[in-house]
Every structure is written in C-alpha cells, then in structure tokens.
Coordinates of C-alpha atoms and ligand atoms in Angstrom, one line a residue:
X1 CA -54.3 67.8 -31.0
X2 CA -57.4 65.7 -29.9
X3 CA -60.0 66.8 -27.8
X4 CA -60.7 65.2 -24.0
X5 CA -63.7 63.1 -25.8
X6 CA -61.5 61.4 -27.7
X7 CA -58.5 60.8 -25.7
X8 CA -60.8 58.9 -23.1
X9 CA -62.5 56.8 -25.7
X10 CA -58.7 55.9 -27.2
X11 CA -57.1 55.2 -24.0
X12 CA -60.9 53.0 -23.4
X13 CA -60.1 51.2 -27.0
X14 CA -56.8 50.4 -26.3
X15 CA -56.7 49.5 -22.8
X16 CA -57.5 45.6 -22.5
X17 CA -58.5 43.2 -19.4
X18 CA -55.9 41.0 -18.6
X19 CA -56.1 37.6 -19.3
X20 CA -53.5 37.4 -15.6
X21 CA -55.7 35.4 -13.2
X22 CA -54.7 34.6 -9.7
X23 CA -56.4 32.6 -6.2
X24 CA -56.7 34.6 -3.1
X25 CA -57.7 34.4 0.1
X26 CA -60.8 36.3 0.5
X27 CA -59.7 38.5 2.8
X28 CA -56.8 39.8 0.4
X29 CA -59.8 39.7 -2.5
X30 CA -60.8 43.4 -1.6
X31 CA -61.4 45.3 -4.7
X32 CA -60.8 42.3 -7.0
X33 CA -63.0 40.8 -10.3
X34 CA -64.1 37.4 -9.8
X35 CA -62.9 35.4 -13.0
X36 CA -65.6 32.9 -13.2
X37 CA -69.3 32.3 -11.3
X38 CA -68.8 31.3 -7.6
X39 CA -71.5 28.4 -6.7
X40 CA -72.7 28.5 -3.2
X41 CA -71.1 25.1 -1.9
X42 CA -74.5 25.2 1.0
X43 CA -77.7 26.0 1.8
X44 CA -77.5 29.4 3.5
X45 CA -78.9 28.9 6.4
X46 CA -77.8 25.1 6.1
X47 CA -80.6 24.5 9.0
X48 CA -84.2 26.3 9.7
X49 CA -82.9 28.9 12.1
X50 CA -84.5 30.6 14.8
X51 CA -84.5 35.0 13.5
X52 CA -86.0 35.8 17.4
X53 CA -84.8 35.4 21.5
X54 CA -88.2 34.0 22.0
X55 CA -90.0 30.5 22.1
X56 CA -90.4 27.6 19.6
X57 CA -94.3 26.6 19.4
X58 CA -95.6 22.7 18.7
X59 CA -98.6 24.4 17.5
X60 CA -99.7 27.9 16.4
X61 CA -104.1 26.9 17.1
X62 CA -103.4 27.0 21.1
X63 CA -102.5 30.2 23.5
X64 CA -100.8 27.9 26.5
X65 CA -97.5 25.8 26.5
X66 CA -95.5 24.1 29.1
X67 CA -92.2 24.8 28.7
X68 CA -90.3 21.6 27.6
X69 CA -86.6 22.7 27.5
X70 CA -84.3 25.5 25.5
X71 CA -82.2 25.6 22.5
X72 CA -79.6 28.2 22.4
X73 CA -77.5 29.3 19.3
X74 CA -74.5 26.4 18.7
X75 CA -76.5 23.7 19.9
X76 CA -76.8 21.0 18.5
X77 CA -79.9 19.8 19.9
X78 CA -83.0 18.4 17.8
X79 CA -86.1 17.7 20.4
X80 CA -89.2 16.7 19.4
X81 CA -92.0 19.7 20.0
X82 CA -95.7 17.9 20.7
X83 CA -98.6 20.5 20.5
X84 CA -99.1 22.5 23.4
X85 CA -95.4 22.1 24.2
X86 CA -92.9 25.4 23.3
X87 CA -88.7 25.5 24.1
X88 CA -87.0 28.4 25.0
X89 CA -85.0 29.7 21.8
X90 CA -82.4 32.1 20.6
X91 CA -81.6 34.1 17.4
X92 CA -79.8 31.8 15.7
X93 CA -80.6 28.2 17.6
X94 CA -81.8 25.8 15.4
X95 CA -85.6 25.4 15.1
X96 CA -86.6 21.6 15.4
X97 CA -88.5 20.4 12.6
X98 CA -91.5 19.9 14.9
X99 CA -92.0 23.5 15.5
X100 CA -94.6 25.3 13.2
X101 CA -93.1 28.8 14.5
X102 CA -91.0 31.0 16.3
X103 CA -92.4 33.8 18.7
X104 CA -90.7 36.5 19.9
X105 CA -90.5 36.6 23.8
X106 CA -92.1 40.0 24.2
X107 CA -95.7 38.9 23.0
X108 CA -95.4 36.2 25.7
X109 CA -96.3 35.8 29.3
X110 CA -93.8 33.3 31.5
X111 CA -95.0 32.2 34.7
X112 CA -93.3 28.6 35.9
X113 CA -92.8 26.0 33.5
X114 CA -95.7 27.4 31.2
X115 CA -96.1 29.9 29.1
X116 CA -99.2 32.2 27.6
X117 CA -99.0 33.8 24.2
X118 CA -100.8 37.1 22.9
X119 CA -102.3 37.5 19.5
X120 CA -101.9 35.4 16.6
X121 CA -98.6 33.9 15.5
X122 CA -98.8 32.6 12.1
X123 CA -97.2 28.9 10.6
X124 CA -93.1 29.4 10.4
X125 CA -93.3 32.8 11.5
X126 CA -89.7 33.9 13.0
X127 CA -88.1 31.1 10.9
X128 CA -85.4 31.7 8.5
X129 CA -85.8 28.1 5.8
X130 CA -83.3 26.4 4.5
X131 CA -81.6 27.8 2.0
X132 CA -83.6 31.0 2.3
X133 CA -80.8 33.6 1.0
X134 CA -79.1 31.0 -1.3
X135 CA -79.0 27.2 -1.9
X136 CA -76.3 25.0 -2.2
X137 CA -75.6 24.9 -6.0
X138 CA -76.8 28.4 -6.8
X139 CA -74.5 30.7 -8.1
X140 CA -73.6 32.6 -5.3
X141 CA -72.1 35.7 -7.1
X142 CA -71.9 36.0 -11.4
X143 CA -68.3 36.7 -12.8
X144 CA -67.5 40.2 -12.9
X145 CA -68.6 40.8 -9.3
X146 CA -66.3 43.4 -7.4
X147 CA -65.5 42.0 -4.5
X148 CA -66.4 44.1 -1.5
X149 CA -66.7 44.1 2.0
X150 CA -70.0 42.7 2.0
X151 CA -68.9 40.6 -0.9
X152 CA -66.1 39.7 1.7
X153 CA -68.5 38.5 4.5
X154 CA -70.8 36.6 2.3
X155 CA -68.3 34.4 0.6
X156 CA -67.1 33.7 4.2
X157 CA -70.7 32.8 5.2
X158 CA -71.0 30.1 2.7
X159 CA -67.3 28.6 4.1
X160 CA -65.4 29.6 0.9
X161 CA -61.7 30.4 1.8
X162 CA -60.3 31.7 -1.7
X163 CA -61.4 32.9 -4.7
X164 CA -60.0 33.6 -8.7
X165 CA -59.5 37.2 -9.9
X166 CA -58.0 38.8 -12.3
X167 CA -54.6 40.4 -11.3
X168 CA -54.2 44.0 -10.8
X169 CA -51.4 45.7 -13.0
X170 CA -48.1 45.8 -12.2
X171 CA -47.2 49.8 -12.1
X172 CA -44.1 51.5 -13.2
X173 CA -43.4 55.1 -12.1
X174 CA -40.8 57.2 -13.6
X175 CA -39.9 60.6 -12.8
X176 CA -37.8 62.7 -14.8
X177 CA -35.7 65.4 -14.6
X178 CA -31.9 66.9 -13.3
X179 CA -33.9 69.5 -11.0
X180 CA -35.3 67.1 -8.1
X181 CA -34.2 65.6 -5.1
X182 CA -35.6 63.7 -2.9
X183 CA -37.6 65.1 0.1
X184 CA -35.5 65.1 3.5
X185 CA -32.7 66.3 1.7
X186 CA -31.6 71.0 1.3
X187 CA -32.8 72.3 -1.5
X188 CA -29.5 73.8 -3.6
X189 CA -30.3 76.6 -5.5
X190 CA -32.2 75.4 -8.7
X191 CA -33.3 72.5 -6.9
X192 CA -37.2 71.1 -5.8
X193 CA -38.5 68.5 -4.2
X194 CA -39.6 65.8 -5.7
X195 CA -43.3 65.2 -5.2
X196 CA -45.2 63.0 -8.1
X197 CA -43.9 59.7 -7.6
X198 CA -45.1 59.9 -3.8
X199 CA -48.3 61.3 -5.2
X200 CA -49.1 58.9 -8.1
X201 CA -48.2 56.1 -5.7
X202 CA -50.6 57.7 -3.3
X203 CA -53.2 58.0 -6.0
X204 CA -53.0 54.2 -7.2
X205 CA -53.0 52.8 -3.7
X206 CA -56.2 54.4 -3.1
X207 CA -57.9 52.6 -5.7
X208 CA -56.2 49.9 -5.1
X209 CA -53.2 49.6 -7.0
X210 CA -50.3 48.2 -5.1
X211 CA -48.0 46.6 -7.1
X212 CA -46.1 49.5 -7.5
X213 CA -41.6 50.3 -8.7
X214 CA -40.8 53.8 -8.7
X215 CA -37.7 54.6 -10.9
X216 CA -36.0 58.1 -11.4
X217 CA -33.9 58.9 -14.2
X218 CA -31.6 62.4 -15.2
X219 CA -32.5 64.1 -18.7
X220 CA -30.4 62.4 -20.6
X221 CA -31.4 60.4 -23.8
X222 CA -29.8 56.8 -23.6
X223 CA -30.3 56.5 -19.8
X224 CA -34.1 57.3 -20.6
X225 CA -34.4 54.5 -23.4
X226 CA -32.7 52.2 -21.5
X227 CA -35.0 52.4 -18.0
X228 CA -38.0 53.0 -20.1
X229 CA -37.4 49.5 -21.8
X230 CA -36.4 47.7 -18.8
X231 CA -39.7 49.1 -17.3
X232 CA -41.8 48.0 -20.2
X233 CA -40.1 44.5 -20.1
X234 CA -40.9 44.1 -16.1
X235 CA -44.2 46.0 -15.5
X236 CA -47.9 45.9 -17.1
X237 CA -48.3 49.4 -16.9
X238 CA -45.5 52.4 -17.1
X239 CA -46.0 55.9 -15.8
X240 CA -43.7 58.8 -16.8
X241 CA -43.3 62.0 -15.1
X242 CA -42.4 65.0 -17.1
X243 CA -39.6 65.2 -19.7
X244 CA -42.4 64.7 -22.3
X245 CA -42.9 68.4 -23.3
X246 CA -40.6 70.2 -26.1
X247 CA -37.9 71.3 -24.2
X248 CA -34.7 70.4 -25.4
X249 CA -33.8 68.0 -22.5
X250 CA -37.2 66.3 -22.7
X251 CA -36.2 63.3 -23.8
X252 CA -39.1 61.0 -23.0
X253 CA -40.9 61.7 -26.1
X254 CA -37.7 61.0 -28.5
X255 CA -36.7 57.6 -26.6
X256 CA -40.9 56.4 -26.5
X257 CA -40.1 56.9 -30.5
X258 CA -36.8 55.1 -30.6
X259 CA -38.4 52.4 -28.8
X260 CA -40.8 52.1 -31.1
X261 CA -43.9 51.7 -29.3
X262 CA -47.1 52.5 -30.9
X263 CA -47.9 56.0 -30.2
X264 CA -51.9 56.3 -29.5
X265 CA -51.8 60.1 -29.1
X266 CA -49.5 62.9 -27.9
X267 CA -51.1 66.5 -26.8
X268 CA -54.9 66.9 -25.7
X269 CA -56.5 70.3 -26.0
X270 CA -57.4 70.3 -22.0
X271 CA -55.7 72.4 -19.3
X272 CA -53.8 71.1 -17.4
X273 CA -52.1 68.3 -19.1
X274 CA -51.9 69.4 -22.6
X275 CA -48.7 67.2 -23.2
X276 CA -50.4 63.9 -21.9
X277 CA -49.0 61.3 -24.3
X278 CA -50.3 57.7 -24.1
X279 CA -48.8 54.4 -25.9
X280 CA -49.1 51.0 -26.1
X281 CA -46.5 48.5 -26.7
X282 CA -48.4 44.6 -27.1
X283 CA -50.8 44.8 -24.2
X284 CA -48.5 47.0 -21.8
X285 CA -49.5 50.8 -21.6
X286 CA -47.3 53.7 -21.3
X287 CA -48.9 57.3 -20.0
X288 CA -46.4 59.8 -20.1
X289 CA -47.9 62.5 -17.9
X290 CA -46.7 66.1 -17.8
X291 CA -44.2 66.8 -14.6
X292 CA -45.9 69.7 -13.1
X293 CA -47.6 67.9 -10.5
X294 CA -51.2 69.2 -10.6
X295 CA -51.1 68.1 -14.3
X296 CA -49.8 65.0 -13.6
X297 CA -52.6 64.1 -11.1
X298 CA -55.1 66.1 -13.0
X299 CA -54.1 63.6 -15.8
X300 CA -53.7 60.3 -13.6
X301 CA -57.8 61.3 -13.0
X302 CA -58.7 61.2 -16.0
X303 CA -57.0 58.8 -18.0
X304 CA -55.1 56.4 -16.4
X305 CA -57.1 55.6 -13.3
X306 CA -59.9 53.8 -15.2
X307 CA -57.3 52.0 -17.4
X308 CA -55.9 50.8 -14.9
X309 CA -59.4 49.7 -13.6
X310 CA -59.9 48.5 -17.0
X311 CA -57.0 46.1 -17.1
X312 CA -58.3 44.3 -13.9
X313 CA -62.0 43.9 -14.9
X314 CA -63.0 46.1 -13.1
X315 CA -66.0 48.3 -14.5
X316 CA -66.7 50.5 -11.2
X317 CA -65.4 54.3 -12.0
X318 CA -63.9 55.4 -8.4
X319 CA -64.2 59.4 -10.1
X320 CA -68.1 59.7 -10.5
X321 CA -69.4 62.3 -12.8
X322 CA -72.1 64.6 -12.2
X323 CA -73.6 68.3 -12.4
X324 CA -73.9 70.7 -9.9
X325 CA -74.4 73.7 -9.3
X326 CA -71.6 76.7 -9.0
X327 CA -70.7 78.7 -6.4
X328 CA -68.2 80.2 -8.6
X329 CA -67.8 82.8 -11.3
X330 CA -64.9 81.9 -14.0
X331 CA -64.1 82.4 -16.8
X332 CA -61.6 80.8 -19.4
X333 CA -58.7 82.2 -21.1
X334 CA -58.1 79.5 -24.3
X335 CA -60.3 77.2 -26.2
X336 CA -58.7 74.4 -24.1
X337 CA -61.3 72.0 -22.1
X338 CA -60.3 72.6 -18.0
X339 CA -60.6 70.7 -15.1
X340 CA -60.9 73.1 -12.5
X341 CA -59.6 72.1 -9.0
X342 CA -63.0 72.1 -6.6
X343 CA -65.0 71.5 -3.6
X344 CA -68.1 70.4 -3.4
X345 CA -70.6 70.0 -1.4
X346 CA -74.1 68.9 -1.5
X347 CA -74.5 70.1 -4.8
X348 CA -73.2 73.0 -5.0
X349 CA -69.6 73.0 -6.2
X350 CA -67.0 75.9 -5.4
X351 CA -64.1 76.5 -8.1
X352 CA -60.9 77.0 -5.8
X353 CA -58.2 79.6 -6.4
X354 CA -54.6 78.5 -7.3
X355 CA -55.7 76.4 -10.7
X356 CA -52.2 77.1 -11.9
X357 CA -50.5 73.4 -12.8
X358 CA -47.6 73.5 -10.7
X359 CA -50.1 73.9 -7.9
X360 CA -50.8 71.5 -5.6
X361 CA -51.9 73.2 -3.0
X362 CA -55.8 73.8 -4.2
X363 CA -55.7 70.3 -4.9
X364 CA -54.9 69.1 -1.3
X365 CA -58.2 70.3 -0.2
X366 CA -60.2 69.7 -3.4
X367 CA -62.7 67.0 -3.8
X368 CA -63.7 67.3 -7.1
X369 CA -62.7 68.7 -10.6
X370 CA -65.0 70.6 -12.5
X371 CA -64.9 69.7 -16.0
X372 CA -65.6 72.9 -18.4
X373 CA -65.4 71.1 -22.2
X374 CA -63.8 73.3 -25.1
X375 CA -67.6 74.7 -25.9
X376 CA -68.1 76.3 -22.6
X377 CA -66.5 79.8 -22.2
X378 CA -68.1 81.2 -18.8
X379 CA -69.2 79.6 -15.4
X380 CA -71.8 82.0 -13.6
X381 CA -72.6 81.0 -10.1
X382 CA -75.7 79.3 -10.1
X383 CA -74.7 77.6 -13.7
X384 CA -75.2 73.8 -13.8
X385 CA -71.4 72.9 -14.8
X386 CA -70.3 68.8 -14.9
X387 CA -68.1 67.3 -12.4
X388 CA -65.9 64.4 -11.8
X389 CA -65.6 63.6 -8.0
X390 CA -62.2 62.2 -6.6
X391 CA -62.0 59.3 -5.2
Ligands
AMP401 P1 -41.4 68.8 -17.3 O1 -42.7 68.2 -17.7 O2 -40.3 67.8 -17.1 O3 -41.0 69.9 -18.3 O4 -41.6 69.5 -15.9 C1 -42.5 70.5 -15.8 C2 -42.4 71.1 -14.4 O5 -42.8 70.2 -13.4 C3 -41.0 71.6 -14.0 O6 -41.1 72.8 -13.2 C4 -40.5 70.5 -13.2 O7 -39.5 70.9 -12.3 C5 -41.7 70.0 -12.5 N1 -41.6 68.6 -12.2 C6 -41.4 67.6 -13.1 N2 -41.3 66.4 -12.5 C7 -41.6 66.6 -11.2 C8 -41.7 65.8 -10.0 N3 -41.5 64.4 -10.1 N4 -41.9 66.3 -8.8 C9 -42.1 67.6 -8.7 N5 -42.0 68.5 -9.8 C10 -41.8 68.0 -11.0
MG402 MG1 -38.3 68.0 -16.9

C-alpha cells in the first residue's frame, strides 16, 4: 500500500496534457488554456482618449479659455485646439492631437462661452496614449494563460472573437452495484439511492468539467468488462464507483486486470478511500474510486480533480492548501493518513462530527478537509493542522 505522498505524485507522473486543441468563442473560453501567445491585433486605446468629464486645453501656461465646442464619447470628431481655446470632453471622447491635456471639470469655473481653471494642470495630464495598456503586435496574453473573466473582457477589448485551447477531457462515470436505484423511485428492502454519479457530475461541473456520460452497470463480471472497454474506447477519462474493494461481487478490479490496462496503484494508506485504484491505458486514465460516497468524493478531491486539470493545461489547483488552526480535539484510530470533513473559517478550522465514509451529510456543509498525514496521531485545539479547501 502507498502512502497519500506518493499516490499524488503518480497520478501527477502519469497524467499528461492533451495534445486535443480546439477554437472557441471567447465567451464559451471560460476556464480554458490558451494553446499558443495571443498578439494584440491594436493599440489599446487605438486613439489618445480622454480618462475625465472635463475640458480639453490648447495650452497648459494660461488659466482662461473660450470654449470652442465639445467632444463626447463615440464621436468622431477631430478639431483643431489653438492656445487659449479648451472643448468640452467626456471620459472616453477622443482627445484631439492639439490638446496638451485633459482637466477634470471640478477644478474649473464655467461662466458663458469661457472658462477659468484652478491650479496647475500638467502636459497630457487626464490622457490615456495610444497604446498605453498594450500595442498592437504585443503579445497580449503568453500561452498557458487561464482564461478568466477578466481574461474574457480583455480579449474582447482588443476585438478578438475566438481563441485556441486545449480541450477539456471527455468524462466517464460508472457506478456499480445491484443495491441502487435511481432517486424518484421506493426504496425495496435492501435497496439505496443512488447518489455518486449525481455527485461526481456535480463535482466536475464545478471546475469545469462538462463533458460528462454516466453509465451504470450490475455486479456482474462480463457486463463490467464490456462497459468499462466501451468507456475507455469513447471517453478521455473513466470514473468508477465502487465494486473495486474485495468483495466477492466486486468485479471492477478483476475486469481493469482482464483488460489489461496498466495498473499505476491499487490501495492508499488514507481514510477514507483506502481502495482508490488508478490506471492508465495509452493516454486515457481510469480512477476507480471506492462507492461509499464520502470516499468517493473525498477521493475525487484529491486525486482526480487536478488530473483532470492536468489534462487541460491547466496548472490552477481549485482545492488550495493551507494551515490553520483547530477548533477541534481528535484523535486517530489507525496509522492511515485522514482527511477529516471541516469548516473553516478565518483560520480557524472546526473538524465536523459524522467522518464515517458512508456519510455525506458532514460533507454537505463542509468547506474544507483537514489533512492529518500518517505521522500525525493527535489534533489539539489550537494545533496548527494542514488543510485543503474545496472548491
Ligand atoms: P462498494 O465500494 O461497491 O463495496 O460500495 C461500498 C458502499 O458504498 C456500499 O454500501 C454501497 O451500497 C455504497 N455505494 C456504492 N456505490 C454507490 C453509489 N453510486 N451511490 C450510493 N452509494 C453507493
Ligand atoms: Mg458494490
């Protein structure tokens, strides 16, 4: 059994960016890797452009101006402004070239057609140049940029319609087992609902994974091999629910091995999750993620949210680690590394009751784990103890 160290860094080694690029509209972009540098196609601004509501000076020596006409924002208007001439401007209006500056209209006195200005106002003051935040040929963002709202707005400033990422993964979710139905349907005796291909669907569109099939299968060998081949076939990444532990009708584990795909590691020494098994078959990654569904998500976390960030280029964590302080006494029962369900706030973190892993409950409200690695035995409150926030 490996430790928690060591299955993150394998899953990291063996998880690769795709070499899957696709053109988007910007607005669909969100959350995307830019593929190659995007090179400002203009001058941004593309014309000197007034940053005040004010007045546009022909000279910045003199106190007096007669007013000689007004630009608002849109126009298209280029006077000529003599010296002791100003025009009535707007944020945004285009400043003439003939204007050595821009004041703003509460430093100045109107009365008629002229105008009086107090205190100094220095040579393009209140002038955004040319070109100020980025000029044309520049490279407007370097490959590898996450594209974000801002990122958005930007592109759209300098008139670019599309861009190139790399394309997320396309995500299989199997669950496993006889015992579940779906919700909206009674319950039989024997029966549950079933809850982790809702969840883990939940859990990937968050971050932004969206190209989701959910499958479900009985426990029964041949009909697991043949939908776990089909999904490896048709999808980048696969995600199994339960059937991977040593019952005798788990038979996830015994068709991964008849399909021969190359087994990375089975069993972590972590709680929950201890029967996490991860996979590769040429680039396409298979998880198989314990059923009980605080496991399963506990897992999902961990391991397979920043692979599948990995896979798109993308290099952001969405589960930031951290310390903080406890507001909790625990202590552990194995050796096993936990991730304790939490809530945190400011930081000061408070371990939740209800850890057990077919809990889900603790886990609604949580908004962290706590992370206790195998060497740590005791939490006291006040202890510094790492976290890893949810996203
Ligand atoms: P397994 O990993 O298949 O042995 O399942 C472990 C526990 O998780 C059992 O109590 C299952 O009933 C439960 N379980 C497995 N899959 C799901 C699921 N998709 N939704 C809800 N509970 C599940
Ligand atoms: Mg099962």
């Amino acid at each position: 059994m490996i430790s928690v160290p060591q299955a993150l860094q394998l899953v990291h080694d063996h998880t690769k960016k795709t070499e899957n690029i696709t053109t988007l509209p910007i607005i669909k972009a969100l959350g995307h890797v830019i593929v190659s540098d995007i090179i400002s196609p203009i001058h941004m601004p593309p014309f000197r452009q007034s940053a005040m509501d004010g007045y546009a000076l022909g000279s910045i020596e003199e106190d007096n101006f007669i007013l000689s006409g007004e630009i608002k924002a849109g126009d298209i208007e280029n006077p000529n402004i003599k010296k002791g001439e100003a025009i009535r401007i707007f944020t945004g209006a285009p400043v003439p070239p003939s204007a050595k500056a821009v004041i703003m209209q509460e430093k100045v006195t109107v009365s008629g057609n002229q105008i009086s200005t107090q205190g100094s106002v220095s040579l393009h003051a209140n002038i955004r140049p040319i070109g100020e935040q980025i000029k044309k040929g520049d490279i407007a963002l370097p490959k590898g940029t996450l594209i974000t709202a801002a990122g958005i707005g930007y592109l759209a400033t300098l008139g670019i319609t599309t861009v190139t990422v790399y394309q997320k993964p396309s995500i299989a979710i199997i669950t496993t087992g006889n015992e579940l139905i779906p919700p909206g349907q009674s319950l039989l005796h024997g029966q549950i609902y079933e809850s982790n291909s809702a969840m883990l669907q939940g859990a990937c569109t968050q971050s932004g994974f969206s190209n989701i099939t959910c499958y479900k299968v009985v426990d029964e060998y041949t009909a697991t091999i043949d939908l776990i081949r089909d999904t490896i076939e048709n999808h980048d990444v696969i995600l199994i629910s339960g059937g991977i532990s040593v019952g005798d009708y788990d038979f996830v584990g015994k068709a991964l091995r008849a399909l021969a795909v190359e087994e990375v590691f089975y069993k972590v020494k972590q709680k929950p999750g201890k029967p996490l098994y991860f996979a590769k078959k040429q680039e396409k990654i298979i998880f198989a993620l314990p059923g009980n569904p605080a496991s399963s998500l506990s897992c999902f976390y961990i391991y397979v949210l920043p692979a599948l960030l990995k896979t798109c280029g993308n290099t952001h964590s969405s589960t930031k680690r951290g310390t903080a302080i406890s507001n909790t006494n625990y202590s552990k029962k194995g050796e096993r590394a936990e991730f304790l369900k939490a809530i945190i706030s400011e930081n000061n973190v408070t371990i939740l009751d209800g850890q057990a892993s077919s809990m889900l409950r603790s886990f609604s409200v949580a908004n962290a784990m706590v992370y206790l690695p195998e060497e740590v035995s005791n939490v006291e409150i006040g202890d510094p103890v790492q976290i890893v926030n949810l996203p």
